[in-house]
Short mmCIF file of C-alpha atoms in Angstrom, two decimals:
data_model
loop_
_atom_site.label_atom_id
_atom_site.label_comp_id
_atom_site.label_asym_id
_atom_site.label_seq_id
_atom_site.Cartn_x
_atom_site.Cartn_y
_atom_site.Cartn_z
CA UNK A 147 11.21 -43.71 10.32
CA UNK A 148 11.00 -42.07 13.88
CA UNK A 149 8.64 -44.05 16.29
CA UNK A 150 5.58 -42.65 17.74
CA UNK A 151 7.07 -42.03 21.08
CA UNK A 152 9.85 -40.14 20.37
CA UNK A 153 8.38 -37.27 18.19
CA UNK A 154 5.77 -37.36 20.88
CA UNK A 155 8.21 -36.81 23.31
CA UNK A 156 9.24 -34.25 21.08
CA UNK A 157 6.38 -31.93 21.17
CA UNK A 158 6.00 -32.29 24.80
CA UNK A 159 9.40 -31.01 25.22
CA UNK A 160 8.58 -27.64 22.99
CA UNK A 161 5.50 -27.15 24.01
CA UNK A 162 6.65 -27.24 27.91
CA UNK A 163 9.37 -24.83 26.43
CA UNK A 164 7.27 -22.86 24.91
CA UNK A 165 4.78 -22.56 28.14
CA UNK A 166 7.09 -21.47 30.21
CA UNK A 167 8.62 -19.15 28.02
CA UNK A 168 5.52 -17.34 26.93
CA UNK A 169 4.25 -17.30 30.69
CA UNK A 170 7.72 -15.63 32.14
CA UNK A 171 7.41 -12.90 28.47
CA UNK A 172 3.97 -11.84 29.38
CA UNK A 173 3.61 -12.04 33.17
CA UNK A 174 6.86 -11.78 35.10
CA UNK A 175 8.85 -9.59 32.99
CA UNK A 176 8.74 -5.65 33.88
CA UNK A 177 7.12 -4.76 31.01
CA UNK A 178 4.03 -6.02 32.06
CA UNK A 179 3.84 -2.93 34.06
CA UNK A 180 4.92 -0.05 30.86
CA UNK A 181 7.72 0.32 28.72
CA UNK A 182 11.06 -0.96 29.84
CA UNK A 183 14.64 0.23 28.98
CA UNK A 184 16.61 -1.08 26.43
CA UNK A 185 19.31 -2.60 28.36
CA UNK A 186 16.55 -4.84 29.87
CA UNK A 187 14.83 -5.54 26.81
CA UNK A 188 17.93 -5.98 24.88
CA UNK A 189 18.91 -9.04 28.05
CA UNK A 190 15.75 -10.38 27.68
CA UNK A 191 15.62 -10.72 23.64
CA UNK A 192 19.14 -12.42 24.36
CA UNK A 193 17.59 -14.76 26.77
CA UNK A 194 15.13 -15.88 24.33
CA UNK A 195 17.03 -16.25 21.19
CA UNK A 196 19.41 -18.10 23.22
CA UNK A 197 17.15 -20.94 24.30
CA UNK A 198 15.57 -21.36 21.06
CA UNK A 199 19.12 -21.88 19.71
CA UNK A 200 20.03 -24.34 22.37
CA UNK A 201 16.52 -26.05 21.58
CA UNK A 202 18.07 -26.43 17.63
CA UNK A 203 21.33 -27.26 19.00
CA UNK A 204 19.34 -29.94 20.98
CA UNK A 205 17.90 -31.37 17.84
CA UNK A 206 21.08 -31.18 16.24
CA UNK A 207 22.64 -33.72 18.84
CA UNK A 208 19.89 -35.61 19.91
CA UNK A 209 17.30 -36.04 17.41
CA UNK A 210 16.76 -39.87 16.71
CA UNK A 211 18.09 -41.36 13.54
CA UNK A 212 15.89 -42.21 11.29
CA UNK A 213 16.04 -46.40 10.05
CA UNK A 214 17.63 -46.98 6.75
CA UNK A 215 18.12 -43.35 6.07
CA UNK A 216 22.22 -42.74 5.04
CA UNK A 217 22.17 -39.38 6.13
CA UNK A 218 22.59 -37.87 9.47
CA UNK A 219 18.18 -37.07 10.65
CA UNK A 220 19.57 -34.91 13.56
CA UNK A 221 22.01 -33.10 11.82
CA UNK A 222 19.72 -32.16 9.07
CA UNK A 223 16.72 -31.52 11.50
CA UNK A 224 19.07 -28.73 13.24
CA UNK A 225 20.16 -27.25 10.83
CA UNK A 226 16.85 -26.83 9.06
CA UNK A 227 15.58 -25.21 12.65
CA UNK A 228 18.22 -23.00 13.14
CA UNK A 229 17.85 -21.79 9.65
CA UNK A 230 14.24 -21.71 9.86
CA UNK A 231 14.01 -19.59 13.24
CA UNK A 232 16.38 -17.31 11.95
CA UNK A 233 14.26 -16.29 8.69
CA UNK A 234 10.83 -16.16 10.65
CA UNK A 235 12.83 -14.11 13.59
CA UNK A 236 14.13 -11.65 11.13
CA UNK A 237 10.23 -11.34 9.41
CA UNK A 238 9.29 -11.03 12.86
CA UNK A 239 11.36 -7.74 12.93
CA UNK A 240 10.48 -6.23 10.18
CA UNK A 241 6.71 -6.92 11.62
CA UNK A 242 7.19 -5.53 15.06
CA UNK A 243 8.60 -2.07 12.94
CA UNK A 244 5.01 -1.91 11.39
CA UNK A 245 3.53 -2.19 14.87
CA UNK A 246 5.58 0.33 15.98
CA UNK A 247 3.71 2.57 13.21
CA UNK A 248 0.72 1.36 13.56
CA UNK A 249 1.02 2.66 17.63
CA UNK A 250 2.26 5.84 16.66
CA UNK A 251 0.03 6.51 13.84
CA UNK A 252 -2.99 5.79 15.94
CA UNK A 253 -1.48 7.51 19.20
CA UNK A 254 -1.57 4.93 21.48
CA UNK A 255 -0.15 5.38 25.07
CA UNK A 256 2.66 3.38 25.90
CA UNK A 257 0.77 2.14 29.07
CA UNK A 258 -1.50 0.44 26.63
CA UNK A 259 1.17 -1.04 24.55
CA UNK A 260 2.30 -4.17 26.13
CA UNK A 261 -1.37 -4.83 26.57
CA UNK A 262 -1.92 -5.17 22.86
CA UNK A 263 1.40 -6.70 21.74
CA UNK A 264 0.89 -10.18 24.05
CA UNK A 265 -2.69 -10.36 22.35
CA UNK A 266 -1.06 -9.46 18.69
CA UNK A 267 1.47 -12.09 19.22
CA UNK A 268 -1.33 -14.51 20.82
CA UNK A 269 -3.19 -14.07 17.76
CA UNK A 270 -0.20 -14.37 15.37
CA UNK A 271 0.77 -17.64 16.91
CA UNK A 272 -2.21 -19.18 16.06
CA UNK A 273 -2.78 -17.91 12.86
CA UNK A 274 0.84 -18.99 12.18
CA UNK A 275 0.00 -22.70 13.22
CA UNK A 276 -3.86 -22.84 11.39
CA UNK A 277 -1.52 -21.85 8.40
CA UNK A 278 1.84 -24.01 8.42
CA UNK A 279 -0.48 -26.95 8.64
CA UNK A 280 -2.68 -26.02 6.05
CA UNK A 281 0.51 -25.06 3.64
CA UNK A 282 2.40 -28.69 4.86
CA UNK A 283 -0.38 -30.89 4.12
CA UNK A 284 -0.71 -28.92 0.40
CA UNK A 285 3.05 -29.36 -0.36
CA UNK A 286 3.34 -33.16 1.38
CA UNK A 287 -0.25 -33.92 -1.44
CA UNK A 288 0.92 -31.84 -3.93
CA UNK A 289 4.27 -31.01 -4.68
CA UNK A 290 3.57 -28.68 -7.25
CA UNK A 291 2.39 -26.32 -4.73
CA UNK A 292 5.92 -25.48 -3.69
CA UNK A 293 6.27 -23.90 -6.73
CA UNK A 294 3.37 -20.94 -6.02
CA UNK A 295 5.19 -20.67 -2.69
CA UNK A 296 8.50 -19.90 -4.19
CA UNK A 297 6.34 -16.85 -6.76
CA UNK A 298 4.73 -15.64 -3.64
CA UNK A 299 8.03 -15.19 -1.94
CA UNK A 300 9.35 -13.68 -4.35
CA UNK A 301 6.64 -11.27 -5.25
CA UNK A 302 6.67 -10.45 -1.51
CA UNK A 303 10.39 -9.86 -1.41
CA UNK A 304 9.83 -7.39 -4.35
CA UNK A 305 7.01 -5.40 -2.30
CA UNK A 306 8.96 -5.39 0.53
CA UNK A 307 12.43 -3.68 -1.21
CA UNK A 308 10.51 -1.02 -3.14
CA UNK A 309 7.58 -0.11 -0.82
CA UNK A 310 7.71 2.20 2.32
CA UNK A 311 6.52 0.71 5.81
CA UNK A 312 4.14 4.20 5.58
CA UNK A 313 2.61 3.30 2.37
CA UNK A 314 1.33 -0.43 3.53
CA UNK A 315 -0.11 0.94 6.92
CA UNK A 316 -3.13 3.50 7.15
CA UNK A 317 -5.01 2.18 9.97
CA UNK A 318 -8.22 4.51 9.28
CA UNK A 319 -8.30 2.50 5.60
CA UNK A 320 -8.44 -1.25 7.63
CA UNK A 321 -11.84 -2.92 7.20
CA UNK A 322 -12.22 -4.05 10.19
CA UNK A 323 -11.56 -0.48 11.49
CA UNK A 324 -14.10 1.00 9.69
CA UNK A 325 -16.66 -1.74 10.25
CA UNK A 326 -16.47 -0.97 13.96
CA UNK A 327 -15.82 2.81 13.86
CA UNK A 328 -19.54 2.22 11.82
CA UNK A 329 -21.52 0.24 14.31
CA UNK A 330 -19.90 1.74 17.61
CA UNK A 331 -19.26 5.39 18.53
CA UNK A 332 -15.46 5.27 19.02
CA UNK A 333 -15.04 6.83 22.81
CA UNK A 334 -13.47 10.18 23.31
CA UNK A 335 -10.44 9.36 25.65
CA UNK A 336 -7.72 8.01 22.97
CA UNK A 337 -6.00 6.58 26.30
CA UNK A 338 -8.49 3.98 28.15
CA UNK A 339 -7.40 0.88 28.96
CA UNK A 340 -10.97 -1.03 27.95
CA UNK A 341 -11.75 -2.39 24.80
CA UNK A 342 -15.35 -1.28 25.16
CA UNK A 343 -17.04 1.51 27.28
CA UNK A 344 -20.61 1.65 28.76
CA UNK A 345 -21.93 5.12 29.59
CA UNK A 346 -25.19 6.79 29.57
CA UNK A 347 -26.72 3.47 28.23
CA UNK A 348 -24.75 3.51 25.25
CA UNK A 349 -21.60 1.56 24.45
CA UNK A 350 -18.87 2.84 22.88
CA UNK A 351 -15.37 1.16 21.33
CA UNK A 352 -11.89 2.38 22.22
CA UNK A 353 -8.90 3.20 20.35
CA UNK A 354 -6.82 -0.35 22.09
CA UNK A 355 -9.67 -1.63 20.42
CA UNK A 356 -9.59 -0.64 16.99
CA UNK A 357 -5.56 -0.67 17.18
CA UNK A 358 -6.69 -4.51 18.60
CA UNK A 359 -8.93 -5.21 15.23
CA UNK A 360 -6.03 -3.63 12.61
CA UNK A 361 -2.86 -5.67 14.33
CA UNK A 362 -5.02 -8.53 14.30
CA UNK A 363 -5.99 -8.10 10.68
CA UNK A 364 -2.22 -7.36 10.06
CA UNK A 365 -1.07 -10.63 11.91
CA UNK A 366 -3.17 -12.66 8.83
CA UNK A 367 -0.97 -10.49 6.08
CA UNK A 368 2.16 -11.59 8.36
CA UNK A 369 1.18 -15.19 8.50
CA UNK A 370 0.06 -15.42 4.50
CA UNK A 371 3.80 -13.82 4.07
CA UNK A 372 5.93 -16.08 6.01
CA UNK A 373 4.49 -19.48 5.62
CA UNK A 374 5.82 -19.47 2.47
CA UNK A 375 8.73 -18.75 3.83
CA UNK A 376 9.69 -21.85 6.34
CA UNK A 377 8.10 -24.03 4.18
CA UNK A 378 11.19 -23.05 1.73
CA UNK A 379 13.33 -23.88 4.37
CA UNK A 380 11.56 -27.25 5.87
CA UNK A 381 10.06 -29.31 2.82
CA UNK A 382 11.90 -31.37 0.77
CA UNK A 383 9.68 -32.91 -1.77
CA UNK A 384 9.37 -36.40 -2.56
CA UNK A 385 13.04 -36.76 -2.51
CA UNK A 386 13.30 -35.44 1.29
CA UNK A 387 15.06 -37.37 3.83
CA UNK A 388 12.45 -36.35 6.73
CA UNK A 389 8.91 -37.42 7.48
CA UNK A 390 6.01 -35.11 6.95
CA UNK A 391 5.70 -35.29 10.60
CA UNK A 392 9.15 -34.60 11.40
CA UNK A 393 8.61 -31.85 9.02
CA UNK A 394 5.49 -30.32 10.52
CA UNK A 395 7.33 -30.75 14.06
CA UNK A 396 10.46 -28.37 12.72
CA UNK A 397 8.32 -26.04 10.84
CA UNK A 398 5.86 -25.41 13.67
CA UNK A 399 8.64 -25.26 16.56
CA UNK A 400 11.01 -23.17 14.45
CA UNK A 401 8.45 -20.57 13.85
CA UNK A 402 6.38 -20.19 17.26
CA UNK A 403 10.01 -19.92 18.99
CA UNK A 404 10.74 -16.89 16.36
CA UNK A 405 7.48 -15.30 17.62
CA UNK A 406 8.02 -16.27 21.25
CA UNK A 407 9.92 -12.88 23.28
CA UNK A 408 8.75 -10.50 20.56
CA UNK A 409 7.13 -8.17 23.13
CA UNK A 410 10.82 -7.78 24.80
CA UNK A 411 12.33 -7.25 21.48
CA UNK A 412 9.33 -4.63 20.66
CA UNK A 413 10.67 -2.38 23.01
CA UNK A 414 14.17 -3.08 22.31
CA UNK A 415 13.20 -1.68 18.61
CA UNK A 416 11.84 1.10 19.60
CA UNK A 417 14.93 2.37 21.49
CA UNK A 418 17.54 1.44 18.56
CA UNK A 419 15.44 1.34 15.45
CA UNK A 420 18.22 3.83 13.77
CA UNK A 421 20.58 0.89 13.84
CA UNK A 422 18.67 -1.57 11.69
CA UNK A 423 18.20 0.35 8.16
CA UNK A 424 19.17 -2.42 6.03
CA UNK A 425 17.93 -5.57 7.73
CA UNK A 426 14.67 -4.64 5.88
CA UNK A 427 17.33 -5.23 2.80
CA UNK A 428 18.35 -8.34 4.05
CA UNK A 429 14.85 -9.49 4.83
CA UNK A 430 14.55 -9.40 1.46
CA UNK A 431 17.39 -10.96 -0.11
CA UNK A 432 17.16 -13.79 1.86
CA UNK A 433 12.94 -14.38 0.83
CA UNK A 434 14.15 -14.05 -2.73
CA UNK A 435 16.68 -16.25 -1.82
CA UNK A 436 14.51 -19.27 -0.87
CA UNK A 437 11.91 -18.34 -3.78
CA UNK A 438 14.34 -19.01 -6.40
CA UNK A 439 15.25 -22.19 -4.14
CA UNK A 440 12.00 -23.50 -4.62
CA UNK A 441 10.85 -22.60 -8.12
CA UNK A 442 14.83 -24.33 -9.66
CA UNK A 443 13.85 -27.24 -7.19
CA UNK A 444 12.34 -29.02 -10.82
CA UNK A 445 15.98 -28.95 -11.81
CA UNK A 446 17.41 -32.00 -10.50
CA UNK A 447 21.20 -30.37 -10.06
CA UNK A 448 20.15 -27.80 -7.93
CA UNK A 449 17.86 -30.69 -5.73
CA UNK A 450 20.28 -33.01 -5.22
CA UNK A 451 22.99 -29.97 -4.53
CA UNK A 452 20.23 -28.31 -1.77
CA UNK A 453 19.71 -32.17 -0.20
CA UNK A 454 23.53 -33.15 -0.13
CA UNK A 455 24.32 -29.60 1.24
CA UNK A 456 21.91 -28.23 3.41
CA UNK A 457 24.08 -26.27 5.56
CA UNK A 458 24.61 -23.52 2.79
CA UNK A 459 21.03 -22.55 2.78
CA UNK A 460 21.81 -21.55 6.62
CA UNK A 461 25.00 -20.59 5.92
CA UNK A 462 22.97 -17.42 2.99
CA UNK A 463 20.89 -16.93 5.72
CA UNK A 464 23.34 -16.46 9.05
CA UNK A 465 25.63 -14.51 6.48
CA UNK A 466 22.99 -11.77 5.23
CA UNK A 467 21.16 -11.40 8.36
CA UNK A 468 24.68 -10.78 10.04
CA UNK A 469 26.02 -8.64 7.13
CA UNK A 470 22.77 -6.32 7.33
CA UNK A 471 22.80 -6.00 10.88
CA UNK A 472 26.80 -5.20 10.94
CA UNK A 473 26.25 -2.52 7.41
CA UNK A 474 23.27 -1.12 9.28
CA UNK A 475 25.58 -0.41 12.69
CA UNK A 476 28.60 1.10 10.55
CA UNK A 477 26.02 3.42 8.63
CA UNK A 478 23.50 4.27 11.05
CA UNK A 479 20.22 6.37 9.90
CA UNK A 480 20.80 9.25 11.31
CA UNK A 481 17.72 11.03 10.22
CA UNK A 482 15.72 8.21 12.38
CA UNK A 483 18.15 8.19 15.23
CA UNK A 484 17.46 12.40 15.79
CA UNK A 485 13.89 11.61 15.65
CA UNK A 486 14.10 9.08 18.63
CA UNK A 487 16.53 12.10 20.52
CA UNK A 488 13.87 14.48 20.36
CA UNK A 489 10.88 12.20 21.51
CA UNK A 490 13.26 11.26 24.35
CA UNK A 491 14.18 15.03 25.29
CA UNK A 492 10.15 15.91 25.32
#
């Protein structure tokens, strides 16, 4: 088993990563300012995906060995990281789409956009943590419990392929929107920068605010969805070569990183959203993918073949998250990318 000390040593690492990381995304970056262009957003994304990778590659090298275990700890634990930032990363883009809708749908200014995004992803990251914790400590007690994980992937890889991103987001329909829109007078200028107004003796809520109360609402629906998720790709089960807290460490790491440099990549999206018409596809394929991981995980064969070869559950996923990104370049929505022309020319 890993000592003490070094998983410490561990988290201090990421969460100094992870510090500095979020601090340069929100607060130094242009964006902070408006919307940026996507040759700066696209660099920045870049930056970001490239030192969580090197942060997996780290584990891959230098990860302690576990005592008496046959198998290469380090090799496993990178592998599992890699594989498990790359699924929440590519949820995260299908979630950042939504947002997208829900600020067009509810007409918010772009000066107000960055503004809501770093408290959306605030919010999502610890929501994300309450619940990976929660789901861990139910799998590591009850193994069973991986099997209503691998359902609920499924089921949400089905509503994913045969639902429209339109049909799952009506902000006026929220509860929490029209809870507030109830108790407060909602303020007549659509573009004000405060979450509440004062005038006349009377306080009224903004639109930032109500978009505020539906991402955050939405950021619980994310969460439920892709907990499921890296726990598919973490835990092992009884027969599992890591620790629970080695697996806590790789399941909480590799999913805050996939969050971390989302308000970057928002704006990236916005600009090239034409170009990514089947990643939603491939989203998909690959939650199905790790549902029907989990549920055959009764059937010894397929255990033993998923422990002896971990590699080819990264391998499914680097494969169909490159193969929808590359089909969705070559055939390109052109319907979306005229849309984006004409916003651009008014």
């Amino acid at each position: 088993m890993l000592s003490t000390s070094a998983m410490t040593l561990w988290w201090i690492s990421f969460i100094a990563i992870f510090v500095v990381v979020y601090f340069i995304d929100m607060f130094v970056t242009d964006h902070r300012k408006g919307e940026i262009s996507v040759k700066i957003s696209l660099r920045w994304t870049g930056v970001w995906i490239s030192i969580a990778l090197l942060f997996g590659l780290a584990i891959y090298f230098f990860f302690p060995q576990n005592e008496g275990v046959a198998v290469n700890t380090a090799r496993e634990m990178g592998m599992k990281f890699i594989a498990g930032y790359l699924t929440e990363y590519s949820l995260s883009v299908d979630n950042l789409f939504v947002f997208i809708m829900i600020f067009s749908m509810m007409g918010i200014a772009s000066h107000n956009q960055p503004k809501l995004l770093k408290m959306g992803i605030l919010i999502s990251i610890i929501l994300r943590i309450l619940f990976i914790l929660v789901g861990m400590s139910l799998v590591q007690r009850f193994e069973w419990v991986i099997y209503i994980f691998g359902l609920v992937l499924i089921w949400t890889a089905w509503k994913m392929a045969f639902s429209k991103e339109e049909d799952q987001v009506d902000p006026k329909t929220n509860i929490l929107y029209r809870i507030a829109s109830k108790l407060f007078p909602i303020y007549p200028d659509e573009h004000s920068s405060k979450y509440f107004v004062k005038e006349d003796g009377k306080r009224f809520v903004t639109m930032i605010f109500l978009c505020l109360l539906v991402i955050g609402s939405t950021d619980v629906l994310f969460a439920v969805d892709s907990i499921p998720a890296i726990i598919g790709v973490i835990a092992e089960g009884e027969q599992g070569i890591l620790s629970p807290a080695e697996e806590n460490f790789l399941a909480v790491s590799s999913n805050v990183f996939a969050v971390m440099g989302l308000v970057s990549l928002f704006f990236a999206l916005k600009g090239i959203m034409g170009m990514f018409r089947f990643l939603k596809h491939g989203v998909c394929f690959i939650l199905f993918f790790i549902g029907v991981k989990m549920l055959l995980g009764f059937f010894e064969p397929v255990s033993e073949f998923f422990h002896h070869y971990s590699w080819v559950s990264l391998a499914v996923i680097v494969f169909t998250l490159a193969f929808s990104v590359v089909l969705s370049m070559l055939i390109s929505d052109e319907k979306k990318i005229k849309e984006l022309e004409n916003k651009d020319e008014k």
